[in-house]
């Protein structure tokens, strides 16, 4: 649905140099998926999303939406193409002098639709986003979540194929964020809409995105299915972003105790601290207790967390064990055969 090929956005710097807000970004976003673009502030996310609808004409690179290349379009063609790309924003961008209904109707007035047709279009949209009873209120009378739902209804008015969301939940409290994301997921499924979510919050990606691209300094540093990126974050940027919700390292308070335990093992077999990562549906056996029985070893669970990613349970366990090298090799093989990702983290924490 969206092809970005070698997108570069350069700006001149005050010193006479060149700044790359985007540097050779290529992404391919499939029809019907929810694609996350995550990165810290300044990574280039907003610049990239503005390139998708050519609000920002990239210095270099090609944008193709639903098979049509934006680069070669006339202004009139671009305006028509943009109508098929809805957009929602962090600060909602509603017109304060217009009611909920009038805000949602605005894009249809712009294209000259008559009143009856507008009503026939907007009424079901307000129903869809749960705002029917608030239709005659003004933005100042609404909560943040309700304002964003007006933004969503307005973005859907022209029957877009693509919805771009630029930090749309960043100004909302956690509960309202969850509800707004659930609404976007429902819209994605019911309307078969392709959604691009720009965000700096890994929680947003975790809750609704199918695939994700991680950006840093104008470059896509990592891309893949959300589960894979969570399971094996390759870049430091991703690890830091995931680290906020998935403990990657042992808390400092625990390190001292672990050192003591390892010292106690000293004369026996080598000790290992392992970080096990697993997706619930893929691991159907009681792996830890089974491995403990098979190899006659003990596991001391240091840290554990189960979270939900794309509706699947996703867990990490950090365990300490002590065993001979032969047993260790067999254990690693056993865990991997049962779809558990294993990393030895000893060197990172001690
Ligand atoms: P993000 O959305 O990830 O926070 P942006 O895309 O807004 O990042 O910005 C990326 C970088 O590009 C920032 O360093 C920003 O200052 C710079 N930038 C954005 N727009 C312009 C512009 N018009 N002129 C110069 N620099 C810009």
Tab-separated table of C-alpha atoms and ligand atoms in Angstrom:
chain	number	residue	atom	x	y	z
A	1	UNK	CA	0.000	0.000	0.000
A	2	UNK	CA	2.857	2.377	0.826
A	3	UNK	CA	6.276	2.150	-0.804
A	4	UNK	CA	8.966	4.531	0.370
A	5	UNK	CA	12.094	4.187	-1.723
A	6	UNK	CA	15.364	5.809	-0.668
A	7	UNK	CA	13.754	8.813	0.999
A	8	UNK	CA	16.247	11.499	1.955
A	9	UNK	CA	15.343	14.845	3.489
A	10	UNK	CA	18.146	17.379	3.751
A	11	UNK	CA	18.059	20.791	5.372
A	12	UNK	CA	20.736	23.460	5.211
A	13	UNK	CA	22.248	24.232	8.607
A	14	UNK	CA	22.864	27.827	9.775
A	15	UNK	CA	26.609	27.101	9.544
A	16	UNK	CA	26.313	26.406	5.832
A	17	UNK	CA	26.405	22.621	6.174
A	18	UNK	CA	23.793	19.974	5.462
A	19	UNK	CA	21.578	18.196	7.999
A	20	UNK	CA	19.965	14.863	7.115
A	21	UNK	CA	16.533	14.642	8.806
A	22	UNK	CA	16.040	11.432	6.773
A	23	UNK	CA	18.852	9.486	5.189
A	24	UNK	CA	17.969	6.849	2.598
A	25	UNK	CA	14.848	5.457	4.257
A	26	UNK	CA	13.086	2.618	2.422
A	27	UNK	CA	9.952	1.005	3.813
A	28	UNK	CA	7.222	-1.170	2.399
A	29	UNK	CA	3.902	-1.090	4.251
A	30	UNK	CA	1.311	-3.714	3.353
A	31	UNK	CA	-2.401	-3.090	2.790
A	32	UNK	CA	-4.416	-3.620	5.955
A	33	UNK	CA	-1.551	-3.705	8.406
A	34	UNK	CA	-0.846	-1.438	11.351
A	35	UNK	CA	2.731	-0.325	10.927
A	36	UNK	CA	4.574	1.428	13.746
A	37	UNK	CA	7.400	3.898	13.273
A	38	UNK	CA	9.096	4.418	16.600
A	39	UNK	CA	12.042	6.486	17.709
A	40	UNK	CA	13.082	9.158	20.119
A	41	UNK	CA	12.290	12.808	19.620
A	42	UNK	CA	14.234	14.166	16.650
A	43	UNK	CA	14.659	10.748	14.994
A	44	UNK	CA	12.866	11.931	11.856
A	45	UNK	CA	9.465	10.310	12.376
A	46	UNK	CA	7.306	13.370	11.703
A	47	UNK	CA	9.393	14.275	8.687
A	48	UNK	CA	8.892	10.760	7.346
A	49	UNK	CA	5.145	10.715	7.920
A	50	UNK	CA	4.831	14.090	6.153
A	51	UNK	CA	6.693	12.578	3.201
A	52	UNK	CA	4.065	9.819	2.945
A	53	UNK	CA	1.423	12.354	1.901
A	54	UNK	CA	3.895	14.767	0.316
A	55	UNK	CA	3.091	17.551	2.793
A	56	UNK	CA	6.848	17.395	2.811
A	57	UNK	CA	8.388	16.793	-0.608
A	58	UNK	CA	11.502	14.720	0.080
A	59	UNK	CA	14.822	15.964	-1.265
A	60	UNK	CA	15.322	12.532	-2.821
A	61	UNK	CA	13.357	9.336	-3.073
A	62	UNK	CA	10.086	8.004	-4.364
A	63	UNK	CA	6.712	7.591	-2.641
A	64	UNK	CA	4.182	5.181	-4.117
A	65	UNK	CA	0.719	4.871	-2.520
A	66	UNK	CA	-1.553	2.083	-3.728
A	67	UNK	CA	0.463	1.748	-6.918
A	68	UNK	CA	0.428	5.467	-7.725
A	69	UNK	CA	3.664	7.459	-7.618
A	70	UNK	CA	3.279	10.805	-5.824
A	71	UNK	CA	6.472	12.262	-7.302
A	72	UNK	CA	5.019	12.661	-10.762
A	73	UNK	CA	1.587	14.008	-9.734
A	74	UNK	CA	0.275	17.502	-10.464
A	75	UNK	CA	-0.903	19.619	-7.504
A	76	UNK	CA	-4.540	18.738	-8.278
A	77	UNK	CA	-3.703	15.031	-8.413
A	78	UNK	CA	-1.792	15.327	-5.156
A	79	UNK	CA	-4.767	16.973	-3.453
A	80	UNK	CA	-6.980	14.099	-4.608
A	81	UNK	CA	-4.413	11.532	-3.441
A	82	UNK	CA	-4.158	13.231	-0.018
A	83	UNK	CA	-7.907	12.855	0.469
A	84	UNK	CA	-7.317	9.094	0.502
A	85	UNK	CA	-4.771	9.538	3.292
A	86	UNK	CA	-6.380	10.555	6.602
A	87	UNK	CA	-4.277	11.984	9.376
A	88	UNK	CA	-4.636	12.364	13.145
A	89	UNK	CA	-2.416	14.451	15.371
A	90	UNK	CA	-1.120	14.685	18.915
A	91	UNK	CA	-2.982	17.937	19.597
A	92	UNK	CA	-6.089	16.950	17.631
A	93	UNK	CA	-6.151	20.148	15.471
A	94	UNK	CA	-9.915	20.635	15.862
A	95	UNK	CA	-11.682	23.865	14.994
A	96	UNK	CA	-12.854	25.319	18.301
A	97	UNK	CA	-15.795	27.234	16.835
A	98	UNK	CA	-17.255	24.073	15.289
A	99	UNK	CA	-19.241	21.352	16.992
A	100	UNK	CA	-18.219	17.696	17.011
A	101	UNK	CA	-20.462	17.038	13.997
A	102	UNK	CA	-19.188	20.101	12.118
A	103	UNK	CA	-15.559	19.191	12.741
A	104	UNK	CA	-16.078	15.672	11.412
A	105	UNK	CA	-18.017	17.104	8.448
A	106	UNK	CA	-15.361	19.664	7.538
A	107	UNK	CA	-13.418	17.633	4.910
A	108	UNK	CA	-16.708	16.809	3.179
A	109	UNK	CA	-17.716	20.499	3.042
A	110	UNK	CA	-14.336	21.230	1.482
A	111	UNK	CA	-15.074	18.868	-1.398
A	112	UNK	CA	-18.541	20.441	-1.851
A	113	UNK	CA	-20.709	17.574	-0.660
A	114	UNK	CA	-24.358	18.542	-0.024
A	115	UNK	CA	-25.820	18.667	3.480
A	116	UNK	CA	-27.930	15.510	3.291
A	117	UNK	CA	-25.014	13.459	1.963
A	118	UNK	CA	-22.736	14.879	4.672
A	119	UNK	CA	-25.225	13.878	7.369
A	120	UNK	CA	-25.559	10.390	5.883
A	121	UNK	CA	-21.775	10.053	5.985
A	122	UNK	CA	-20.972	11.688	9.327
A	123	UNK	CA	-23.739	10.182	11.488
A	124	UNK	CA	-22.415	6.600	11.166
A	125	UNK	CA	-18.857	7.835	11.705
A	126	UNK	CA	-19.842	9.488	14.999
A	127	UNK	CA	-21.564	6.232	15.923
A	128	UNK	CA	-18.402	4.288	15.051
A	129	UNK	CA	-16.213	6.447	17.310
A	130	UNK	CA	-18.846	6.586	20.077
A	131	UNK	CA	-19.628	10.305	19.940
A	132	UNK	CA	-23.255	10.355	18.811
A	133	UNK	CA	-24.508	11.800	22.085
A	134	UNK	CA	-21.816	14.520	22.015
A	135	UNK	CA	-22.463	15.592	18.420
A	136	UNK	CA	-23.498	19.143	19.300
A	137	UNK	CA	-20.731	19.877	21.795
A	138	UNK	CA	-17.731	22.089	21.106
A	139	UNK	CA	-14.139	20.853	21.505
A	140	UNK	CA	-13.705	22.811	24.758
A	141	UNK	CA	-16.485	20.685	26.289
A	142	UNK	CA	-14.737	17.391	25.482
A	143	UNK	CA	-12.078	15.261	27.186
A	144	UNK	CA	-8.784	14.575	25.408
A	145	UNK	CA	-9.929	11.095	24.392
A	146	UNK	CA	-13.186	12.457	22.995
A	147	UNK	CA	-11.319	15.150	21.048
A	148	UNK	CA	-9.097	12.497	19.495
A	149	UNK	CA	-12.181	10.509	18.510
A	150	UNK	CA	-13.471	13.586	16.691
A	151	UNK	CA	-10.076	13.724	14.969
A	152	UNK	CA	-10.464	10.077	13.977
A	153	UNK	CA	-14.013	10.604	12.633
A	154	UNK	CA	-12.791	13.610	10.612
A	155	UNK	CA	-9.850	11.614	9.252
A	156	UNK	CA	-12.230	8.873	8.089
A	157	UNK	CA	-14.741	11.203	6.416
A	158	UNK	CA	-13.254	10.881	2.930
A	159	UNK	CA	-13.055	7.069	3.089
A	160	UNK	CA	-9.260	6.982	3.182
A	161	UNK	CA	-7.226	3.893	2.366
A	162	UNK	CA	-4.460	4.955	4.715
A	163	UNK	CA	-4.564	6.581	8.150
A	164	UNK	CA	-1.439	8.345	9.392
A	165	UNK	CA	-1.279	8.806	13.143
A	166	UNK	CA	1.378	11.266	14.317
A	167	UNK	CA	1.787	10.720	18.071
A	168	UNK	CA	-2.017	10.586	18.318
A	169	UNK	CA	-2.007	9.140	21.828
A	170	UNK	CA	0.954	11.062	23.231
A	171	UNK	CA	-1.195	13.720	24.912
A	172	UNK	CA	-3.603	11.187	26.424
A	173	UNK	CA	-3.526	9.477	29.814
A	174	UNK	CA	-2.727	5.735	29.852
A	175	UNK	CA	-6.341	4.544	30.106
A	176	UNK	CA	-7.529	6.812	27.314
A	177	UNK	CA	-4.531	5.711	25.252
A	178	UNK	CA	-5.586	2.071	25.570
A	179	UNK	CA	-9.188	2.919	24.600
A	180	UNK	CA	-8.061	5.019	21.621
A	181	UNK	CA	-5.744	2.264	20.412
A	182	UNK	CA	-8.559	-0.269	20.717
A	183	UNK	CA	-10.716	1.989	18.570
A	184	UNK	CA	-7.963	2.275	15.946
A	185	UNK	CA	-7.556	-1.503	15.914
A	186	UNK	CA	-11.313	-1.943	15.427
A	187	UNK	CA	-11.311	0.589	12.582
A	188	UNK	CA	-8.343	-1.205	11.012
A	189	UNK	CA	-10.263	-4.481	11.078
A	190	UNK	CA	-13.731	-3.214	10.148
A	191	UNK	CA	-12.692	-0.779	7.423
A	192	UNK	CA	-9.593	-2.725	6.272
A	193	UNK	CA	-7.659	0.491	6.673
A	194	UNK	CA	-3.860	0.590	6.543
A	195	UNK	CA	-2.601	2.517	9.579
A	196	UNK	CA	0.835	4.054	10.113
A	197	UNK	CA	1.471	4.844	13.774
A	198	UNK	CA	4.226	7.332	14.524
A	199	UNK	CA	5.116	7.127	18.185
A	200	UNK	CA	7.858	7.350	20.757
A	201	UNK	CA	5.976	4.926	23.035
A	202	UNK	CA	6.823	1.220	22.794
A	203	UNK	CA	3.527	0.507	24.601
A	204	UNK	CA	1.651	1.776	21.538
A	205	UNK	CA	3.613	-0.518	19.224
A	206	UNK	CA	3.179	-3.400	21.614
A	207	UNK	CA	-0.586	-3.014	21.821
A	208	UNK	CA	-1.633	-2.686	18.200
A	209	UNK	CA	1.140	-2.755	15.608
A	210	UNK	CA	1.795	-5.741	13.344
A	211	UNK	CA	5.210	-4.582	12.198
A	212	UNK	CA	7.517	-1.829	13.324
A	213	UNK	CA	10.427	0.231	12.035
A	214	UNK	CA	12.763	1.740	14.599
A	215	UNK	CA	14.324	5.075	13.646
A	216	UNK	CA	17.351	6.877	14.953
A	217	UNK	CA	18.966	9.988	13.510
A	218	UNK	CA	17.103	9.827	10.222
A	219	UNK	CA	17.855	6.146	9.588
A	220	UNK	CA	15.753	2.994	9.979
A	221	UNK	CA	17.938	0.967	12.335
A	222	UNK	CA	15.670	-2.035	12.653
A	223	UNK	CA	12.484	-3.364	11.101
A	224	UNK	CA	10.372	-6.464	11.529
A	225	UNK	CA	7.302	-8.054	13.061
A	226	UNK	CA	6.653	-6.636	16.509
A	227	UNK	CA	7.099	-10.005	18.203
A	228	UNK	CA	10.465	-10.571	16.493
A	229	UNK	CA	11.733	-7.104	17.319
A	230	UNK	CA	10.703	-7.579	20.964
A	231	UNK	CA	12.213	-11.024	21.069
A	232	UNK	CA	15.541	-10.053	19.603
A	233	UNK	CA	16.079	-6.293	19.682
A	234	UNK	CA	19.249	-5.795	17.638
A	235	UNK	CA	19.981	-2.099	17.810
A	236	UNK	CA	20.790	-0.141	20.938
A	237	UNK	CA	17.944	2.241	20.144
A	238	UNK	CA	15.435	-0.617	20.191
A	239	UNK	CA	16.897	-2.131	23.319
A	240	UNK	CA	16.610	1.206	25.085
A	241	UNK	CA	13.014	1.702	23.910
A	242	UNK	CA	11.990	-1.809	24.930
A	243	UNK	CA	13.981	-1.529	28.146
A	244	UNK	CA	11.381	0.892	29.430
A	245	UNK	CA	8.813	-1.862	29.603
A	246	UNK	CA	10.875	-5.059	29.637
A	247	UNK	CA	13.638	-5.282	32.181
A	248	UNK	CA	16.797	-6.036	30.211
A	249	UNK	CA	19.215	-5.990	33.068
A	250	UNK	CA	19.223	-7.012	36.656
A	251	UNK	CA	18.411	-4.194	39.058
A	252	UNK	CA	21.553	-2.962	40.839
A	253	UNK	CA	20.138	-4.120	44.172
A	254	UNK	CA	20.086	-7.686	42.892
A	255	UNK	CA	23.572	-7.779	41.390
A	256	UNK	CA	25.262	-7.965	44.788
A	257	UNK	CA	23.142	-10.945	45.864
A	258	UNK	CA	23.806	-12.706	42.577
A	259	UNK	CA	27.537	-12.194	43.022
A	260	UNK	CA	27.307	-13.833	46.423
A	261	UNK	CA	25.397	-16.794	45.009
A	262	UNK	CA	27.934	-17.248	42.216
A	263	UNK	CA	30.767	-17.111	44.738
A	264	UNK	CA	29.045	-19.884	46.664
A	265	UNK	CA	28.986	-22.018	43.489
A	266	UNK	CA	32.673	-21.402	42.946
A	267	UNK	CA	34.034	-24.828	43.638
A	268	UNK	CA	31.257	-26.579	41.799
A	269	UNK	CA	30.267	-26.230	38.147
A	270	UNK	CA	30.430	-22.996	36.126
A	271	UNK	CA	27.482	-20.675	36.714
A	272	UNK	CA	25.427	-18.978	34.035
A	273	UNK	CA	22.895	-16.200	34.040
A	274	UNK	CA	20.493	-16.722	31.175
A	275	UNK	CA	17.810	-14.479	29.819
A	276	UNK	CA	15.019	-16.572	28.354
A	277	UNK	CA	12.482	-14.981	26.069
A	278	UNK	CA	9.395	-16.793	24.922
A	279	UNK	CA	6.033	-16.243	23.272
A	280	UNK	CA	3.274	-17.992	25.230
A	281	UNK	CA	1.574	-19.799	22.347
A	282	UNK	CA	4.875	-21.180	21.068
A	283	UNK	CA	5.965	-22.628	24.376
A	284	UNK	CA	3.462	-25.178	25.502
A	285	UNK	CA	5.553	-27.114	28.032
A	286	UNK	CA	6.668	-26.316	31.573
A	287	UNK	CA	10.174	-25.721	30.247
A	288	UNK	CA	11.971	-24.734	33.426
A	289	UNK	CA	10.749	-27.575	35.609
A	290	UNK	CA	11.198	-30.068	32.769
A	291	UNK	CA	14.786	-28.947	32.116
A	292	UNK	CA	15.487	-29.037	35.826
A	293	UNK	CA	14.349	-32.691	35.957
A	294	UNK	CA	16.049	-33.814	32.740
A	295	UNK	CA	19.456	-32.297	33.518
A	296	UNK	CA	19.247	-32.524	37.301
A	297	UNK	CA	20.052	-28.866	37.795
A	298	UNK	CA	18.483	-26.039	39.776
A	299	UNK	CA	17.283	-22.738	38.425
A	300	UNK	CA	17.172	-19.673	40.556
A	301	UNK	CA	14.705	-17.259	38.951
A	302	UNK	CA	16.153	-13.778	39.353
A	303	UNK	CA	13.746	-11.719	37.346
A	304	UNK	CA	10.602	-12.425	35.419
A	305	UNK	CA	8.041	-10.524	33.482
A	306	UNK	CA	5.123	-11.523	31.350
A	307	UNK	CA	3.649	-8.923	29.071
A	308	UNK	CA	1.225	-8.861	26.221
A	309	UNK	CA	2.419	-8.094	22.705
A	310	UNK	CA	-0.128	-8.139	19.867
A	311	UNK	CA	-2.493	-10.045	22.127
A	312	UNK	CA	0.044	-12.836	22.731
A	313	UNK	CA	1.679	-13.386	26.061
A	314	UNK	CA	5.342	-12.573	25.833
A	315	UNK	CA	7.716	-13.291	28.658
A	316	UNK	CA	11.254	-12.917	29.815
A	317	UNK	CA	12.839	-14.834	32.646
A	318	UNK	CA	16.313	-14.252	33.924
A	319	UNK	CA	17.622	-17.344	35.657
A	320	UNK	CA	20.818	-18.377	37.394
A	321	UNK	CA	22.021	-21.948	37.057
A	322	UNK	CA	25.174	-23.913	37.566
A	323	UNK	CA	26.148	-26.969	35.526
A	324	UNK	CA	28.969	-28.653	33.633
A	325	UNK	CA	29.797	-27.439	30.138
A	326	UNK	CA	28.324	-30.569	28.561
A	327	UNK	CA	25.053	-30.186	30.410
A	328	UNK	CA	25.035	-26.494	29.548
A	329	UNK	CA	25.319	-27.227	25.822
A	330	UNK	CA	22.466	-29.747	26.042
A	331	UNK	CA	20.367	-27.304	28.058
A	332	UNK	CA	20.836	-24.537	25.490
A	333	UNK	CA	19.880	-26.947	22.739
A	334	UNK	CA	16.802	-28.124	24.675
A	335	UNK	CA	15.594	-24.554	25.310
A	336	UNK	CA	16.098	-23.479	21.698
A	337	UNK	CA	14.356	-26.590	20.392
A	338	UNK	CA	11.356	-25.519	22.466
A	339	UNK	CA	11.219	-22.034	20.916
A	340	UNK	CA	12.830	-20.236	23.815
A	341	UNK	CA	15.316	-17.540	22.843
A	342	UNK	CA	18.343	-17.769	25.130
A	343	UNK	CA	20.991	-15.173	25.790
A	344	UNK	CA	23.771	-15.463	28.307
A	345	UNK	CA	23.772	-12.171	30.184
A	346	UNK	CA	26.458	-12.832	32.756
A	347	UNK	CA	28.941	-10.445	31.223
A	348	UNK	CA	26.382	-7.646	30.996
A	349	UNK	CA	25.498	-7.620	34.622
A	350	UNK	CA	28.550	-8.706	36.559
B	1	LIG	P1	10.617	13.331	15.332
B	1	LIG	O1	9.246	13.412	14.726
B	1	LIG	O2	11.191	11.946	15.310
B	1	LIG	O3	10.697	13.953	16.691
B	1	LIG	P2	11.296	15.236	13.269
B	1	LIG	O4	10.990	14.537	12.015
B	1	LIG	O5	10.309	16.241	13.774
B	1	LIG	O6	11.615	14.169	14.412
B	1	LIG	O7	12.679	15.971	13.127
B	1	LIG	C1	13.877	15.306	12.735
B	1	LIG	C2	15.016	16.286	12.704
B	1	LIG	O8	14.852	17.166	11.592
B	1	LIG	C3	15.077	17.173	13.949
B	1	LIG	O9	16.432	17.314	14.324
B	1	LIG	C4	14.508	18.479	13.470
B	1	LIG	O10	15.073	19.561	14.184
B	1	LIG	C5	14.921	18.501	12.015
B	1	LIG	N1	13.996	19.294	11.184
B	1	LIG	C6	12.683	19.042	10.972
B	1	LIG	N2	12.140	19.956	10.151
B	1	LIG	C7	13.136	20.807	9.806
B	1	LIG	C8	13.219	21.978	8.970
B	1	LIG	N3	12.145	22.428	8.301
B	1	LIG	N4	14.428	22.590	8.862
B	1	LIG	C9	15.504	22.118	9.520
B	1	LIG	N5	15.496	21.022	10.318
B	1	LIG	C10	14.339	20.376	10.472
